[in-house]
Amino acid sequence: MGNERILEVKNLVVHYLTARGPLPAVNDVSFSIEKGRIVGVVGESGSGKTTLALAILRQLPRLTRIYKGSVMFHGIDLVKLSEKEMNEIRWKKISYVPQAALNALNPTIKIIDHFIETGNAHGINDKKLIVEKAVEIMKMLNLEPERVLYGYPHELSGGMKQRVLIALSMIFEPELLILDEPTTALDLLTQRLILDLIKDLHRRTHMTVMFITHDIATIADIADDVIVMYAGKLMEKGDVFTVFKNPHHPYTKALMSSIPDLTGDINKMRSIPGSLPDLINPPSGCIFHPRCPYAFEKCKREEPPAVEIKPGHVVSCWLYSKQ
Amino acid sequence: MLDTPIIEVRDLKVYFPVKKGIFGRTYYVKAVDGVSFEIPEEGIFTLVGESGCGKTTVGRTIVGVVKPTAGKILYKGKDTSKLSKEEYLEYRRNVQIVHQDPYSALNPTKTVFQSLAAPLKRWGIAKSRNELREKVSELLELVGLNPPGEFINKYPHQLSGGQRQRVVIARAISVNPDVIVADEPITMIDVSLRIGILDLLLKLKEEVGTSYLFITHDFGAARYFSAKGGGSIAVMYLGKIVEVAAAEEVIQNPLHPYTKALISSVPVADPELSRKRKPLKLKSLDIPSPLNPPSGCKFHTRCPYSTDICSKVEPELKEVSPGHYVACHLYQG
């Protein structure tokens, strides 16, 4: 699309330091996010999708370190910034709504105070300005500001809390919004509402979104681009229409046929044999080879490079590598 | 259906008392409010619904953990509230449950062998240590944990979620039950392994003749399991079944507005199709409090098609086409 790239992640490696040795939760991942796109990141538990988001924000838990790579944001490498400089980026430029965020609100203060506190923490003390902004975003998210702002978190349903958190993450109009499993703990109809509201918000504001989920159908529903992760590795990426119509990586194909949906042929659905690899003792070569139906000798020996098979469509698999 | 169903639920009601207000008046949460269905011999019956609809309570009542407030549960045609002590124990052995969370269903201090040997000893299925080892190995093989020797002495923390769920299933089938209540058995399992667990349950149906009450919030899983096993799907809302039919019939041709809204909201893994779909919008997203459910049709407060009659008269579950039952005034004609 030739659009401006607002984030470029290059060869990122993140290690968890465990008693058994370093665990590469994100392993040599490169991708970029173009302005105004919704980028879906999909993977099973342990695929590294949340770690990836935390690494971008530099909010990794203790005993974790970014071992290698860079995260370029407007030409600045976020990995190299000091904590103080990073605080200027978080929430204002890149904001994050964590997974299981429904417990993230302080039960003892009103919703309006969450907005005011957030403003204060980032140096904005004009209450009126903050409340005005909060009302504006809440209206876009179909929340009644008068009722919600002066209520306490326990008075809100799960779907409302999730919307409040999205509103809270947007008060500084960030350039990039990262949503981590925003629909996971919600009932089906509330999930649908949240997805539709995010789409609607995106249409109006053209904000850039990184949407993390384990549910590949949700990605098809909401995202423009998709990144498929497995065991810390990027397996495939491209725009959703291309990747869903014509998945190339054996893992992407297997993942798609392992989802029991409502339209597919139930006789073609099957789970992926084997289980997720031990990341401290990963298999040699391609990390997916023990579960891959197409694996051949080379897959066991050497790790496949990420190959761009068409502009924007990248696959890490020896089946598509000319080397 | 000439054969006696293995389980028959007749007008089941389960009310939980709740004290409220300064005088401590007792109110009742009508978790299950008049539910009837049958699980045919070697068959599958699936309950789908959102959280709080009462589907888990139905399952727990069938296994005997919760006592019904009213209504009957018949096991092989016999009223379970009237069984003798021995018969009741036999019934409890024959109806087993698999819970949602394989992480808390296994004792972390016991090995796989210990967890599986306990019910075998309790029911005298195997006695000597050699017999127990043999039987446990057999069970592990049956649930796809091969070779059994690799798993038998492991502790739960050494197993993945999918492997633990297989151990839980092995434990449930160890006492040769006729019926398994599978309550969200794949919800906490990794996406790529979910169908494998459902296939295992279907395999047991073929090989051992197990019948299932399958409880889930996931229409995709309900369709896969019920359609493959030739079963039906019932949709629950606020303690009632609002629609029931053969699996594919419910999914492809939903009639109740609630079922329509749910099914049209499920994301589909096709970007072109999902951008064209128009989910049925409800008047409200809030599920009414089960302490004070709406009059008439319990769904009328959210239903986009509701008319005067809906708030006054509760619709009955009626057969609108062969085998397809709906509780909605739109179809009572």
PDB file of N, CA and C in Angstrom, chain B residues 131-191:
ATOM      1  N   GLU B 131      -2.640 -55.525  38.457  1.00  0.00           N
ATOM      2  CA  GLU B 131      -3.915 -55.324  37.764  1.00  0.00           C
ATOM      3  C   GLU B 131      -4.152 -53.832  37.536  1.00  0.00           C
ATOM      4  N   LEU B 132      -3.896 -53.050  38.615  1.00  0.00           N
ATOM      5  CA  LEU B 132      -4.104 -51.609  38.540  1.00  0.00           C
ATOM      6  C   LEU B 132      -3.235 -50.990  37.449  1.00  0.00           C
ATOM      7  N   ARG B 133      -1.936 -51.387  37.451  1.00  0.00           N
ATOM      8  CA  ARG B 133      -1.016 -50.825  36.455  1.00  0.00           C
ATOM      9  C   ARG B 133      -1.492 -51.138  35.042  1.00  0.00           C
ATOM     10  N   GLU B 134      -1.946 -52.379  34.877  1.00  0.00           N
ATOM     11  CA  GLU B 134      -2.394 -52.805  33.561  1.00  0.00           C
ATOM     12  C   GLU B 134      -3.606 -52.003  33.106  1.00  0.00           C
ATOM     13  N   LYS B 135      -4.561 -51.863  34.035  1.00  0.00           N
ATOM     14  CA  LYS B 135      -5.813 -51.166  33.720  1.00  0.00           C
ATOM     15  C   LYS B 135      -5.525 -49.677  33.447  1.00  0.00           C
ATOM     16  N   VAL B 136      -4.673 -49.059  34.271  1.00  0.00           N
ATOM     17  CA  VAL B 136      -4.340 -47.642  34.077  1.00  0.00           C
ATOM     18  C   VAL B 136      -3.651 -47.443  32.727  1.00  0.00           C
ATOM     19  N   SER B 137      -2.728 -48.357  32.379  1.00  0.00           N
ATOM     20  CA  SER B 137      -2.055 -48.263  31.081  1.00  0.00           C
ATOM     21  C   SER B 137      -3.068 -48.349  29.948  1.00  0.00           C
ATOM     22  N   GLU B 138      -4.013 -49.272  30.116  1.00  0.00           N
ATOM     23  CA  GLU B 138      -5.052 -49.437  29.107  1.00  0.00           C
ATOM     24  C   GLU B 138      -5.825 -48.132  28.903  1.00  0.00           C
ATOM     25  N   LEU B 139      -6.184 -47.519  30.046  1.00  0.00           N
ATOM     26  CA  LEU B 139      -6.949 -46.267  29.992  1.00  0.00           C
ATOM     27  C   LEU B 139      -6.150 -45.163  29.299  1.00  0.00           C
ATOM     28  N   LEU B 140      -4.870 -45.062  29.648  1.00  0.00           N
ATOM     29  CA  LEU B 140      -4.037 -44.020  29.053  1.00  0.00           C
ATOM     30  C   LEU B 140      -3.938 -44.209  27.545  1.00  0.00           C
ATOM     31  N   GLU B 141      -3.814 -45.472  27.133  1.00  0.00           N
ATOM     32  CA  GLU B 141      -3.740 -45.759  25.712  1.00  0.00           C
ATOM     33  C   GLU B 141      -5.040 -45.362  25.018  1.00  0.00           C
ATOM     34  N   LEU B 142      -6.140 -45.681  25.679  1.00  0.00           N
ATOM     35  CA  LEU B 142      -7.459 -45.383  25.122  1.00  0.00           C
ATOM     36  C   LEU B 142      -7.655 -43.880  24.900  1.00  0.00           C
ATOM     37  N   VAL B 143      -7.117 -43.059  25.790  1.00  0.00           N
ATOM     38  CA  VAL B 143      -7.294 -41.614  25.641  1.00  0.00           C
ATOM     39  C   VAL B 143      -6.135 -40.977  24.862  1.00  0.00           C
ATOM     40  N   GLY B 144      -5.321 -41.810  24.241  1.00  0.00           N
ATOM     41  CA  GLY B 144      -4.299 -41.276  23.339  1.00  0.00           C
ATOM     42  C   GLY B 144      -3.038 -40.788  24.027  1.00  0.00           C
ATOM     43  N   LEU B 145      -2.778 -41.225  25.260  1.00  0.00           N
ATOM     44  CA  LEU B 145      -1.514 -40.867  25.902  1.00  0.00           C
ATOM     45  C   LEU B 145      -0.548 -42.038  25.719  1.00  0.00           C
ATOM     46  N   ASN B 146       0.102 -42.029  24.553  1.00  0.00           N
ATOM     47  CA  ASN B 146       0.977 -43.139  24.180  1.00  0.00           C
ATOM     48  C   ASN B 146       2.440 -42.737  24.158  1.00  0.00           C
ATOM     49  N   PRO B 147       3.377 -43.593  24.545  1.00  0.00           N
ATOM     50  CA  PRO B 147       3.135 -44.836  25.272  1.00  0.00           C
ATOM     51  C   PRO B 147       2.773 -44.545  26.728  1.00  0.00           C
ATOM     52  N   PRO B 148       1.892 -45.349  27.336  1.00  0.00           N
ATOM     53  CA  PRO B 148       1.432 -45.087  28.700  1.00  0.00           C
ATOM     54  C   PRO B 148       2.579 -44.961  29.694  1.00  0.00           C
ATOM     55  N   GLY B 149       3.650 -45.752  29.489  1.00  0.00           N
ATOM     56  CA  GLY B 149       4.786 -45.733  30.406  1.00  0.00           C
ATOM     57  C   GLY B 149       5.385 -44.341  30.575  1.00  0.00           C
ATOM     58  N   GLU B 150       5.211 -43.529  29.553  1.00  0.00           N
ATOM     59  CA  GLU B 150       5.797 -42.190  29.604  1.00  0.00           C
ATOM     60  C   GLU B 150       4.978 -41.230  30.461  1.00  0.00           C
ATOM     61  N   PHE B 151       3.711 -41.584  30.696  1.00  0.00           N
ATOM     62  CA  PHE B 151       2.827 -40.667  31.414  1.00  0.00           C
ATOM     63  C   PHE B 151       2.444 -41.146  32.805  1.00  0.00           C
ATOM     64  N   ILE B 152       2.525 -42.456  33.032  1.00  0.00           N
ATOM     65  CA  ILE B 152       1.910 -43.055  34.214  1.00  0.00           C
ATOM     66  C   ILE B 152       2.469 -42.509  35.535  1.00  0.00           C
ATOM     67  N   ASN B 153       3.753 -42.177  35.550  1.00  0.00           N
ATOM     68  CA  ASN B 153       4.331 -41.702  36.809  1.00  0.00           C
ATOM     69  C   ASN B 153       4.520 -40.195  36.866  1.00  0.00           C
ATOM     70  N   LYS B 154       3.927 -39.496  35.925  1.00  0.00           N
ATOM     71  CA  LYS B 154       4.095 -38.039  35.908  1.00  0.00           C
ATOM     72  C   LYS B 154       3.093 -37.359  36.820  1.00  0.00           C
ATOM     73  N   TYR B 155       3.482 -36.165  37.284  1.00  0.00           N
ATOM     74  CA  TYR B 155       2.573 -35.316  38.058  1.00  0.00           C
ATOM     75  C   TYR B 155       1.870 -34.353  37.101  1.00  0.00           C
ATOM     76  N   PRO B 156       0.698 -33.853  37.506  1.00  0.00           N
ATOM     77  CA  PRO B 156      -0.043 -32.958  36.610  1.00  0.00           C
ATOM     78  C   PRO B 156       0.790 -31.796  36.047  1.00  0.00           C
ATOM     79  N   HIS B 157       1.685 -31.215  36.870  1.00  0.00           N
ATOM     80  CA  HIS B 157       2.422 -30.039  36.376  1.00  0.00           C
ATOM     81  C   HIS B 157       3.373 -30.402  35.241  1.00  0.00           C
ATOM     82  N   GLN B 158       3.630 -31.697  35.067  1.00  0.00           N
ATOM     83  CA  GLN B 158       4.529 -32.105  33.979  1.00  0.00           C
ATOM     84  C   GLN B 158       3.767 -32.324  32.674  1.00  0.00           C
ATOM     85  N   LEU B 159       2.448 -32.145  32.724  1.00  0.00           N
ATOM     86  CA  LEU B 159       1.638 -32.388  31.536  1.00  0.00           C
ATOM     87  C   LEU B 159       1.094 -31.079  30.976  1.00  0.00           C
ATOM     88  N   SER B 160       0.820 -31.062  29.673  1.00  0.00           N
ATOM     89  CA  SER B 160       0.190 -29.887  29.073  1.00  0.00           C
ATOM     90  C   SER B 160      -1.306 -29.931  29.366  1.00  0.00           C
ATOM     91  N   GLY B 161      -1.983 -28.825  29.096  1.00  0.00           N
ATOM     92  CA  GLY B 161      -3.427 -28.755  29.344  1.00  0.00           C
ATOM     93  C   GLY B 161      -4.198 -29.859  28.630  1.00  0.00           C
ATOM     94  N   GLY B 162      -3.825 -30.106  27.369  1.00  0.00           N
ATOM     95  CA  GLY B 162      -4.516 -31.131  26.590  1.00  0.00           C
ATOM     96  C   GLY B 162      -4.289 -32.514  27.188  1.00  0.00           C
ATOM     97  N   GLN B 163      -3.051 -32.767  27.630  1.00  0.00           N
ATOM     98  CA  GLN B 163      -2.741 -34.066  28.236  1.00  0.00           C
ATOM     99  C   GLN B 163      -3.487 -34.240  29.552  1.00  0.00           C
ATOM    100  N   ARG B 164      -3.559 -33.150  30.347  1.00  0.00           N
ATOM    101  CA  ARG B 164      -4.302 -33.239  31.610  1.00  0.00           C
ATOM    102  C   ARG B 164      -5.763 -33.556  31.360  1.00  0.00           C
ATOM    103  N   GLN B 165      -6.348 -32.868  30.346  1.00  0.00           N
ATOM    104  CA  GLN B 165      -7.754 -33.123  30.076  1.00  0.00           C
ATOM    105  C   GLN B 165      -7.952 -34.584  29.670  1.00  0.00           C
ATOM    106  N   ARG B 166      -6.970 -35.152  28.972  1.00  0.00           N
ATOM    107  CA  ARG B 166      -7.061 -36.562  28.604  1.00  0.00           C
ATOM    108  C   ARG B 166      -7.013 -37.452  29.852  1.00  0.00           C
ATOM    109  N   VAL B 167      -6.200 -37.056  30.841  1.00  0.00           N
ATOM    110  CA  VAL B 167      -6.160 -37.822  32.096  1.00  0.00           C
ATOM    111  C   VAL B 167      -7.515 -37.725  32.804  1.00  0.00           C
ATOM    112  N   VAL B 168      -8.092 -36.513  32.810  1.00  0.00           N
ATOM    113  CA  VAL B 168      -9.401 -36.318  33.447  1.00  0.00           C
ATOM    114  C   VAL B 168     -10.452 -37.192  32.758  1.00  0.00           C
ATOM    115  N   ILE B 169     -10.387 -37.256  31.438  1.00  0.00           N
ATOM    116  CA  ILE B 169     -11.334 -38.088  30.694  1.00  0.00           C
ATOM    117  C   ILE B 169     -11.094 -39.572  31.019  1.00  0.00           C
ATOM    118  N   ALA B 170      -9.815 -39.956  31.096  1.00  0.00           N
ATOM    119  CA  ALA B 170      -9.486 -41.341  31.449  1.00  0.00           C
ATOM    120  C   ALA B 170     -10.069 -41.693  32.814  1.00  0.00           C
ATOM    121  N   ARG B 171      -9.991 -40.750  33.747  1.00  0.00           N
ATOM    122  CA  ARG B 171     -10.519 -41.003  35.086  1.00  0.00           C
ATOM    123  C   ARG B 171     -12.038 -41.166  35.041  1.00  0.00           C
ATOM    124  N   ALA B 172     -12.681 -40.306  34.219  1.00  0.00           N
ATOM    125  CA  ALA B 172     -14.139 -40.394  34.120  1.00  0.00           C
ATOM    126  C   ALA B 172     -14.569 -41.738  33.536  1.00  0.00           C
ATOM    127  N   ILE B 173     -13.829 -42.235  32.525  1.00  0.00           N
ATOM    128  CA  ILE B 173     -14.262 -43.485  31.890  1.00  0.00           C
ATOM    129  C   ILE B 173     -13.750 -44.728  32.616  1.00  0.00           C
ATOM    130  N   SER B 174     -12.868 -44.522  33.637  1.00  0.00           N
ATOM    131  CA  SER B 174     -12.256 -45.669  34.306  1.00  0.00           C
ATOM    132  C   SER B 174     -13.302 -46.570  34.965  1.00  0.00           C
ATOM    133  N   VAL B 175     -14.432 -46.000  35.382  1.00  0.00           N
ATOM    134  CA  VAL B 175     -15.434 -46.795  36.099  1.00  0.00           C
ATOM    135  C   VAL B 175     -16.557 -47.245  35.158  1.00  0.00           C
ATOM    136  N   ASN B 176     -16.267 -47.248  33.854  1.00  0.00           N
ATOM    137  CA  ASN B 176     -17.206 -47.688  32.823  1.00  0.00           C
ATOM    138  C   ASN B 176     -18.574 -47.024  32.898  1.00  0.00           C
ATOM    139  N   PRO B 177     -18.637 -45.693  32.852  1.00  0.00           N
ATOM    140  CA  PRO B 177     -19.944 -45.042  32.940  1.00  0.00           C
ATOM    141  C   PRO B 177     -20.716 -45.168  31.629  1.00  0.00           C
ATOM    142  N   ASP B 178     -22.042 -45.019  31.713  1.00  0.00           N
ATOM    143  CA  ASP B 178     -22.879 -44.998  30.507  1.00  0.00           C
ATOM    144  C   ASP B 178     -22.960 -43.585  29.950  1.00  0.00           C
ATOM    145  N   VAL B 179     -22.888 -42.610  30.868  1.00  0.00           N
ATOM    146  CA  VAL B 179     -23.108 -41.227  30.479  1.00  0.00           C
ATOM    147  C   VAL B 179     -21.969 -40.363  31.001  1.00  0.00           C
ATOM    148  N   ILE B 180     -21.499 -39.443  30.156  1.00  0.00           N
ATOM    149  CA  ILE B 180     -20.546 -38.449  30.627  1.00  0.00           C
ATOM    150  C   ILE B 180     -21.139 -37.068  30.401  1.00  0.00           C
ATOM    151  N   VAL B 181     -21.155 -36.278  31.483  1.00  0.00           N
ATOM    152  CA  VAL B 181     -21.528 -34.875  31.361  1.00  0.00           C
ATOM    153  C   VAL B 181     -20.226 -34.129  31.097  1.00  0.00           C
ATOM    154  N   ALA B 182     -20.072 -33.618  29.873  1.00  0.00           N
ATOM    155  CA  ALA B 182     -18.835 -32.917  29.515  1.00  0.00           C
ATOM    156  C   ALA B 182     -19.126 -31.424  29.554  1.00  0.00           C
ATOM    157  N   ASP B 183     -18.671 -30.766  30.632  1.00  0.00           N
ATOM    158  CA  ASP B 183     -18.982 -29.359  30.854  1.00  0.00           C
ATOM    159  C   ASP B 183     -17.829 -28.493  30.352  1.00  0.00           C
ATOM    160  N   GLU B 184     -17.977 -27.907  29.199  1.00  0.00           N
ATOM    161  CA  GLU B 184     -16.947 -27.064  28.580  1.00  0.00           C
ATOM    162  C   GLU B 184     -15.588 -27.768  28.575  1.00  0.00           C
ATOM    163  N   PRO B 185     -15.513 -29.005  28.056  1.00  0.00           N
ATOM    164  CA  PRO B 185     -14.253 -29.753  28.196  1.00  0.00           C
ATOM    165  C   PRO B 185     -13.096 -29.190  27.378  1.00  0.00           C
ATOM    166  N   ILE B 186     -13.364 -28.313  26.400  1.00  0.00           N
ATOM    167  CA  ILE B 186     -12.245 -27.837  25.571  1.00  0.00           C
ATOM    168  C   ILE B 186     -11.961 -26.349  25.742  1.00  0.00           C
ATOM    169  N   THR B 187     -12.728 -25.690  26.603  1.00  0.00           N
ATOM    170  CA  THR B 187     -12.584 -24.238  26.714  1.00  0.00           C
ATOM    171  C   THR B 187     -11.179 -23.819  27.131  1.00  0.00           C
ATOM    172  N   MET B 188     -10.538 -24.606  28.006  1.00  0.00           N
ATOM    173  CA  MET B 188      -9.222 -24.196  28.478  1.00  0.00           C
ATOM    174  C   MET B 188      -8.080 -24.919  27.762  1.00  0.00           C
ATOM    175  N   ILE B 189      -8.415 -25.569  26.656  1.00  0.00           N
ATOM    176  CA  ILE B 189      -7.406 -26.325  25.916  1.00  0.00           C
ATOM    177  C   ILE B 189      -6.883 -25.457  24.774  1.00  0.00           C
ATOM    178  N   ASP B 190      -5.605 -25.642  24.410  1.00  0.00           N
ATOM    179  CA  ASP B 190      -5.040 -24.896  23.297  1.00  0.00           C
ATOM    180  C   ASP B 190      -5.854 -25.124  22.027  1.00  0.00           C
ATOM    181  N   VAL B 191      -6.001 -24.038  21.274  1.00  0.00           N
ATOM    182  CA  VAL B 191      -6.844 -24.055  20.074  1.00  0.00           C
ATOM    183  C   VAL B 191      -6.543 -25.239  19.156  1.00  0.00           C
TER     184      VAL B 191
END
